[in-house]
PDB file of C-alpha atoms in Angstrom:
ATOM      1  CA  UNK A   1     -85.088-106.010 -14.960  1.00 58.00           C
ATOM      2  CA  UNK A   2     -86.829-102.936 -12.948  1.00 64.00           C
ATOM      3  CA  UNK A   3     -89.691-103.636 -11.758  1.00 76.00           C
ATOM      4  CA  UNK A   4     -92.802-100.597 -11.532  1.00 80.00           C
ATOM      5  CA  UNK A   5     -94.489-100.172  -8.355  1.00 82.00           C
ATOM      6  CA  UNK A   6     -98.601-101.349  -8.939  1.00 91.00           C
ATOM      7  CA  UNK A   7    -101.091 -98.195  -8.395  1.00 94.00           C
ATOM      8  CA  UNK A   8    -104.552 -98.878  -6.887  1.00 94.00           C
ATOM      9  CA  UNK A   9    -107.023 -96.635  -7.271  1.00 95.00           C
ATOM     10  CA  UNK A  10    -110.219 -95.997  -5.314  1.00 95.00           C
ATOM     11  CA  UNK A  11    -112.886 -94.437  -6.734  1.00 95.00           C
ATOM     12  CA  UNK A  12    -115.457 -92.796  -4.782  1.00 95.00           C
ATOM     13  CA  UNK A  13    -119.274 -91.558  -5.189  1.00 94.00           C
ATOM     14  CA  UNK A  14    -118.984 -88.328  -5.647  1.00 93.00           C
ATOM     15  CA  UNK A  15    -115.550 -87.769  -8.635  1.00 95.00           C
ATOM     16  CA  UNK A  16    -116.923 -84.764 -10.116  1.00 96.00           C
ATOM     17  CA  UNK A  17    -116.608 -81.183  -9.048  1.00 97.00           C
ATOM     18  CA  UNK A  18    -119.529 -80.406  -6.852  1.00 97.00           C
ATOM     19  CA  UNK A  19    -121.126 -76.706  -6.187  1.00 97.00           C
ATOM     20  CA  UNK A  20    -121.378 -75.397  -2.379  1.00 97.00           C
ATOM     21  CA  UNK A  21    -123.915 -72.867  -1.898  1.00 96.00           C
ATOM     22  CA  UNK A  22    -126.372 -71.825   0.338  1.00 97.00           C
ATOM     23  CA  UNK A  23    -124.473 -73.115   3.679  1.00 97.00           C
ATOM     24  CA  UNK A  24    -123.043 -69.894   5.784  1.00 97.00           C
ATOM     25  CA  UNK A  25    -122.371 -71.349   8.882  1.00 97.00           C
ATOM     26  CA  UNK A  26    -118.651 -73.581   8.809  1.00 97.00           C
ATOM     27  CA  UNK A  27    -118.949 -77.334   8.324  1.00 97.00           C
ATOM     28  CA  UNK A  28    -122.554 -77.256   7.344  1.00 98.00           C
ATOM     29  CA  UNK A  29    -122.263 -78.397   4.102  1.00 98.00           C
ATOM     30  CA  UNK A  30    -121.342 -82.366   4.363  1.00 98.00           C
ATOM     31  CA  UNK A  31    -120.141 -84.442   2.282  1.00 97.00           C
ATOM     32  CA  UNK A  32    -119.503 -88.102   3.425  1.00 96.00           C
ATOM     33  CA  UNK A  33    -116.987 -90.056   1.000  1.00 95.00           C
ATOM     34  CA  UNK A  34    -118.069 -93.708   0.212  1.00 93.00           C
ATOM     35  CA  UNK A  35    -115.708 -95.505  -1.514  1.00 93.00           C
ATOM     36  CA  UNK A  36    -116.345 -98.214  -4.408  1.00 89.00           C
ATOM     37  CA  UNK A  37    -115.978-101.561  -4.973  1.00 80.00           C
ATOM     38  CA  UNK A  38    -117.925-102.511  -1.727  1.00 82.00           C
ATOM     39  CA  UNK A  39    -114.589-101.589  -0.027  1.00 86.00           C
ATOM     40  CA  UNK A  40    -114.802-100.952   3.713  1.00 91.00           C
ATOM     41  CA  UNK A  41    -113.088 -98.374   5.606  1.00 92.00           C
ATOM     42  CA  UNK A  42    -110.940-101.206   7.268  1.00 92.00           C
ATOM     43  CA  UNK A  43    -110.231-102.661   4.034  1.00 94.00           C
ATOM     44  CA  UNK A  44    -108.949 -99.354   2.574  1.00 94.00           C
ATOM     45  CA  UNK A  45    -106.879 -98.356   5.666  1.00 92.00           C
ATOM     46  CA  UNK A  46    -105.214-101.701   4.927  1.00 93.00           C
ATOM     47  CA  UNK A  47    -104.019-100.883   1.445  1.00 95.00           C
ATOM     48  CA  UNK A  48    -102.660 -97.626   2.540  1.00 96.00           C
ATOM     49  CA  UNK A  49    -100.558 -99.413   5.221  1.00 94.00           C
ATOM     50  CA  UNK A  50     -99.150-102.003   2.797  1.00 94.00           C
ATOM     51  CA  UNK A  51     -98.388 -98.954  -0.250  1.00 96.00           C
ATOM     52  CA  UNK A  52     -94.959 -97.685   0.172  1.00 96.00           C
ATOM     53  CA  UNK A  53     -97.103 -94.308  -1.071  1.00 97.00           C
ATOM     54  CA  UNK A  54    -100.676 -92.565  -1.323  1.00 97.00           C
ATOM     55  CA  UNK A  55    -101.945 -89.347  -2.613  1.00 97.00           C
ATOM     56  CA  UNK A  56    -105.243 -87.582  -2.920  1.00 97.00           C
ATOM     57  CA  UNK A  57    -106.388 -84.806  -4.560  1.00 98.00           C
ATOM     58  CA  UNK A  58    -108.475 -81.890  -2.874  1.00 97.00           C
ATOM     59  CA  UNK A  59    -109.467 -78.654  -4.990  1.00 97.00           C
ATOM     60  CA  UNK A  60    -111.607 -75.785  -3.170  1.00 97.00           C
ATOM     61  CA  UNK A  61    -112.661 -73.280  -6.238  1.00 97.00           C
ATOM     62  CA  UNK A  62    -114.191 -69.984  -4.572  1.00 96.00           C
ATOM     63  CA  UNK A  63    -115.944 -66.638  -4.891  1.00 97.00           C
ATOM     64  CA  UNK A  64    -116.728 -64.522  -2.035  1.00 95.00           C
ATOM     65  CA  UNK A  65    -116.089 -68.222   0.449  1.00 95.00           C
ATOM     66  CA  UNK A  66    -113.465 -68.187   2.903  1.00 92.00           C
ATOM     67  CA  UNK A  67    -111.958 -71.760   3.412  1.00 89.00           C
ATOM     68  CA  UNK A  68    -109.638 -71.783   6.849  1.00 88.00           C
ATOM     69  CA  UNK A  69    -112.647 -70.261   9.335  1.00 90.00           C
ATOM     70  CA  UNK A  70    -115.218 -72.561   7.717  1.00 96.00           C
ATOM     71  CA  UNK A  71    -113.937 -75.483   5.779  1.00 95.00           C
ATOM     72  CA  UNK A  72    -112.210 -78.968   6.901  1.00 96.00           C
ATOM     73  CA  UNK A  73    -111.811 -82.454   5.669  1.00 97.00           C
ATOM     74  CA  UNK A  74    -111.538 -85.614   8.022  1.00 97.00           C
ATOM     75  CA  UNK A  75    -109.069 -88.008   7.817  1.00 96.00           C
ATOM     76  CA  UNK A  76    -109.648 -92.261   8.001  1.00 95.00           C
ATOM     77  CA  UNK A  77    -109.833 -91.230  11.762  1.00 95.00           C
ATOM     78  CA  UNK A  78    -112.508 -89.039  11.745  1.00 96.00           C
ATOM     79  CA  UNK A  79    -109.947 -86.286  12.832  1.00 96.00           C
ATOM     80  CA  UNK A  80    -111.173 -83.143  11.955  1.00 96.00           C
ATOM     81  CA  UNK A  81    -107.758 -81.684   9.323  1.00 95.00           C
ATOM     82  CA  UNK A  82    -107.086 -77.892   9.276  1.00 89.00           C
ATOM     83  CA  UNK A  83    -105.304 -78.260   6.248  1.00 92.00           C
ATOM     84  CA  UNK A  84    -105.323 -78.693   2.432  1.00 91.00           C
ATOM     85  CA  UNK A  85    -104.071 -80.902  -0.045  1.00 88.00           C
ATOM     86  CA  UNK A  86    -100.158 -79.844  -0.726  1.00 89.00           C
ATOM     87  CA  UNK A  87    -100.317 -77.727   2.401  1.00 88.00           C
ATOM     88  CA  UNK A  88     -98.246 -78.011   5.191  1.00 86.00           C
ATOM     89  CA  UNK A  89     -99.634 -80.301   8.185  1.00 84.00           C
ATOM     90  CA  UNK A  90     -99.804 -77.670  10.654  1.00 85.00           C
ATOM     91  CA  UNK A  91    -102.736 -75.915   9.283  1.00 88.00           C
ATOM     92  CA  UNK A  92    -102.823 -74.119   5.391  1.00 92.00           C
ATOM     93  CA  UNK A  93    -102.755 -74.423   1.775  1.00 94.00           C
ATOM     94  CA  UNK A  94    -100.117 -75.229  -0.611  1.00 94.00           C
ATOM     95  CA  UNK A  95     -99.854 -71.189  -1.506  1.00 94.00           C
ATOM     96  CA  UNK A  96     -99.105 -70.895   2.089  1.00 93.00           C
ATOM     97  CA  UNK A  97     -96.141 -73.465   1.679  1.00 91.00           C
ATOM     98  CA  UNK A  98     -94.925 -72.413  -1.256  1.00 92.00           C
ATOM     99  CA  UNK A  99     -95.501 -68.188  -0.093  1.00 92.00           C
ATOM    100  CA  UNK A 100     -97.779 -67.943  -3.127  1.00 94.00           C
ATOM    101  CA  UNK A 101    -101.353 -67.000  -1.624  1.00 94.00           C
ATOM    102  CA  UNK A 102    -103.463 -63.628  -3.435  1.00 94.00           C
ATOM    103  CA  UNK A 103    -102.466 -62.429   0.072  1.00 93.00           C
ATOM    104  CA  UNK A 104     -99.520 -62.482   2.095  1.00 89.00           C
ATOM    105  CA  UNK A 105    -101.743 -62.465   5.503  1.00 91.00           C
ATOM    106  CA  UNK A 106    -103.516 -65.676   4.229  1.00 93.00           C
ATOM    107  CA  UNK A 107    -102.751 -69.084   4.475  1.00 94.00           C
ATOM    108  CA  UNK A 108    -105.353 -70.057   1.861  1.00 95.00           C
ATOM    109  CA  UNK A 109    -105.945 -68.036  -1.511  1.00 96.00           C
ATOM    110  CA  UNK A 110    -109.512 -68.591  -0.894  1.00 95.00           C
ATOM    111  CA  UNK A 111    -109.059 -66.885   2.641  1.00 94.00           C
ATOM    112  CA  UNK A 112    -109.243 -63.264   0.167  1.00 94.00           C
ATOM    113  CA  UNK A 113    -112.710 -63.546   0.738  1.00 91.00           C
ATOM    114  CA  UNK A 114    -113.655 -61.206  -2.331  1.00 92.00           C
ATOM    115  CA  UNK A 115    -115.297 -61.629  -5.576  1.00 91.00           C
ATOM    116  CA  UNK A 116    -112.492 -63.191  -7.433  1.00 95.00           C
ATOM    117  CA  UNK A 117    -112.662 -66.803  -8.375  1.00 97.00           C
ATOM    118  CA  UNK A 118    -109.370 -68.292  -6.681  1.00 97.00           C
ATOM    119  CA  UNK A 119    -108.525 -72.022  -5.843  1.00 96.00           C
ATOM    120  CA  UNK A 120    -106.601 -73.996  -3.393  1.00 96.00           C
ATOM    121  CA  UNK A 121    -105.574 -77.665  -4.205  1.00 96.00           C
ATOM    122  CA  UNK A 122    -102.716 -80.141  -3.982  1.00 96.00           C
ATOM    123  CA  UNK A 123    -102.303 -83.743  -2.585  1.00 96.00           C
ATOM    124  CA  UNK A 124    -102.416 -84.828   0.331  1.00 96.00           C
ATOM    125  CA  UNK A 125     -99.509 -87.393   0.584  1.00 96.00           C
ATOM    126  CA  UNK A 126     -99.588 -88.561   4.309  1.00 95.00           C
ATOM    127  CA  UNK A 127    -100.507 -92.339   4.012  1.00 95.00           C
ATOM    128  CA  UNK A 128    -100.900 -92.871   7.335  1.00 94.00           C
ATOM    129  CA  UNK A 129    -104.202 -90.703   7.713  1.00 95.00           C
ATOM    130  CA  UNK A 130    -105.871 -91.141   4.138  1.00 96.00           C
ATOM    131  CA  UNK A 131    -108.389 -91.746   2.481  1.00 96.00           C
ATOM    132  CA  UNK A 132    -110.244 -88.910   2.956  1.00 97.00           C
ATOM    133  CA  UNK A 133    -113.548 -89.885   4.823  1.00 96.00           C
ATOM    134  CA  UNK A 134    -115.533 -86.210   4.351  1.00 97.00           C
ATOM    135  CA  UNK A 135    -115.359 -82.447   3.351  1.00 97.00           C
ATOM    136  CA  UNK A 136    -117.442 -79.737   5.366  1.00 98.00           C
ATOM    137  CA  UNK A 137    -118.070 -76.209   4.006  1.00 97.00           C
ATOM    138  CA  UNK A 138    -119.852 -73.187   4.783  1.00 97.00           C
ATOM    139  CA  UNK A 139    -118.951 -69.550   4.224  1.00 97.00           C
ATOM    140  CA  UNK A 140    -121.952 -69.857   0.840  1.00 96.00           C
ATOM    141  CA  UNK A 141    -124.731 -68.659   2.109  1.00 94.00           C
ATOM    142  CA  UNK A 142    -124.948 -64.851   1.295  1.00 94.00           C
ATOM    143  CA  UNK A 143    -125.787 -63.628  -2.258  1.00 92.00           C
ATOM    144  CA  UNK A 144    -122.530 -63.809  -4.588  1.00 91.00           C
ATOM    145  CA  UNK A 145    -120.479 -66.332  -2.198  1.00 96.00           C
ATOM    146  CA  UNK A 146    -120.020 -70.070  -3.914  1.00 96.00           C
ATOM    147  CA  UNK A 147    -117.492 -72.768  -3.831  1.00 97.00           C
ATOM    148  CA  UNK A 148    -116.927 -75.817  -5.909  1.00 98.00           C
ATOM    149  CA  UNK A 149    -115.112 -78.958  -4.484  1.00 97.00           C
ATOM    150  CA  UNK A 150    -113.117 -81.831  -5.736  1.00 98.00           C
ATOM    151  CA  UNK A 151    -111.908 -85.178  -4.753  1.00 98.00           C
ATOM    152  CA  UNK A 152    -109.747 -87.245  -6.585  1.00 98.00           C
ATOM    153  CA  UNK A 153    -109.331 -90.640  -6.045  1.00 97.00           C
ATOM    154  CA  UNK A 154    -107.367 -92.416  -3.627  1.00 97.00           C
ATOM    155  CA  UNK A 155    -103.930 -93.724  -5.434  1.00 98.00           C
ATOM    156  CA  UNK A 156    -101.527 -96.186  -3.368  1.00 97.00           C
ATOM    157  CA  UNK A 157     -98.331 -97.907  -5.214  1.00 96.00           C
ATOM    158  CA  UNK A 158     -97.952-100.927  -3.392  1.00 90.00           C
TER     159      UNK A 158
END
């Protein structure tokens, strides 16, 4: 008889992809991630120490926005993360990782800075520093620059 690791899964109040625009300078769009089910940070650190794995999903869609110079995300820490889901922990996306990027001198595909709608995402798989407690932007504030983020939910197997 096998038996199939349980997934938990932490929803949070904002699921849906969200627009940025209107914020040039980096980190001043916000956006602080509060978790469901009454669950307190404490409570959710807890589960990720117990899983034997957790993942969560990032997407950064982007016209005209560069991500490295003006985005972040903060970990259950409140350390301030210069990379993105599927990227590799010292700084990056996963095109960087995988040598995939719309440019070769990027780390990010939405580092091209240009009119083209590009997008960075992946998981980011490091238990020990999820969930995810916010997402700061900027890099949106001239005419024709505009990003759209999204955060999945936090899955553990325990």
């Amino acid at each position: 008889m096998s038996t199939t690791p349980a997934t938990n899964i932490v929803n949070h109040n904002r699921m849906s992809r969200t627009l940025v625009e209107g914020y040039e300078t980096a980190g001043t769009f916000i956006h602080s991630v509060t978790y469901n089910y009454g669950a307190t940070l404490s409570q959710i650190a807890g589960l990720t120490t117990l899983a034997t794995s957790c993942s969560q999903y990032m997407k950064y869609e982007c016209s005209g926005s560069l991500m490295s110079a003006y985005g972040w995300w903060k970990d259950k820490s409140s350390n301030q993360m210069s990379y993105w889901g599927g990227g590799a922990t010292t700084g990056g996306c996963t095109c960087y990782k995988t040598t995939s990027c719309a440019s070769t001198s990027n780390k990010c595909n939405c580092d091209s800075n240009d009119a083209t709608w590009r997008e960075d995402d992946g998981d980011v798989t490091e238990k020990d520093i999820l969930p995810v407690t916010q997402l700061q932007f900027g890099d949106t504030g001239d005419s024709g620059e505009q990003g759209y983020y999204t955060l999945g939910a936090l899955k553990c197997q325990v």
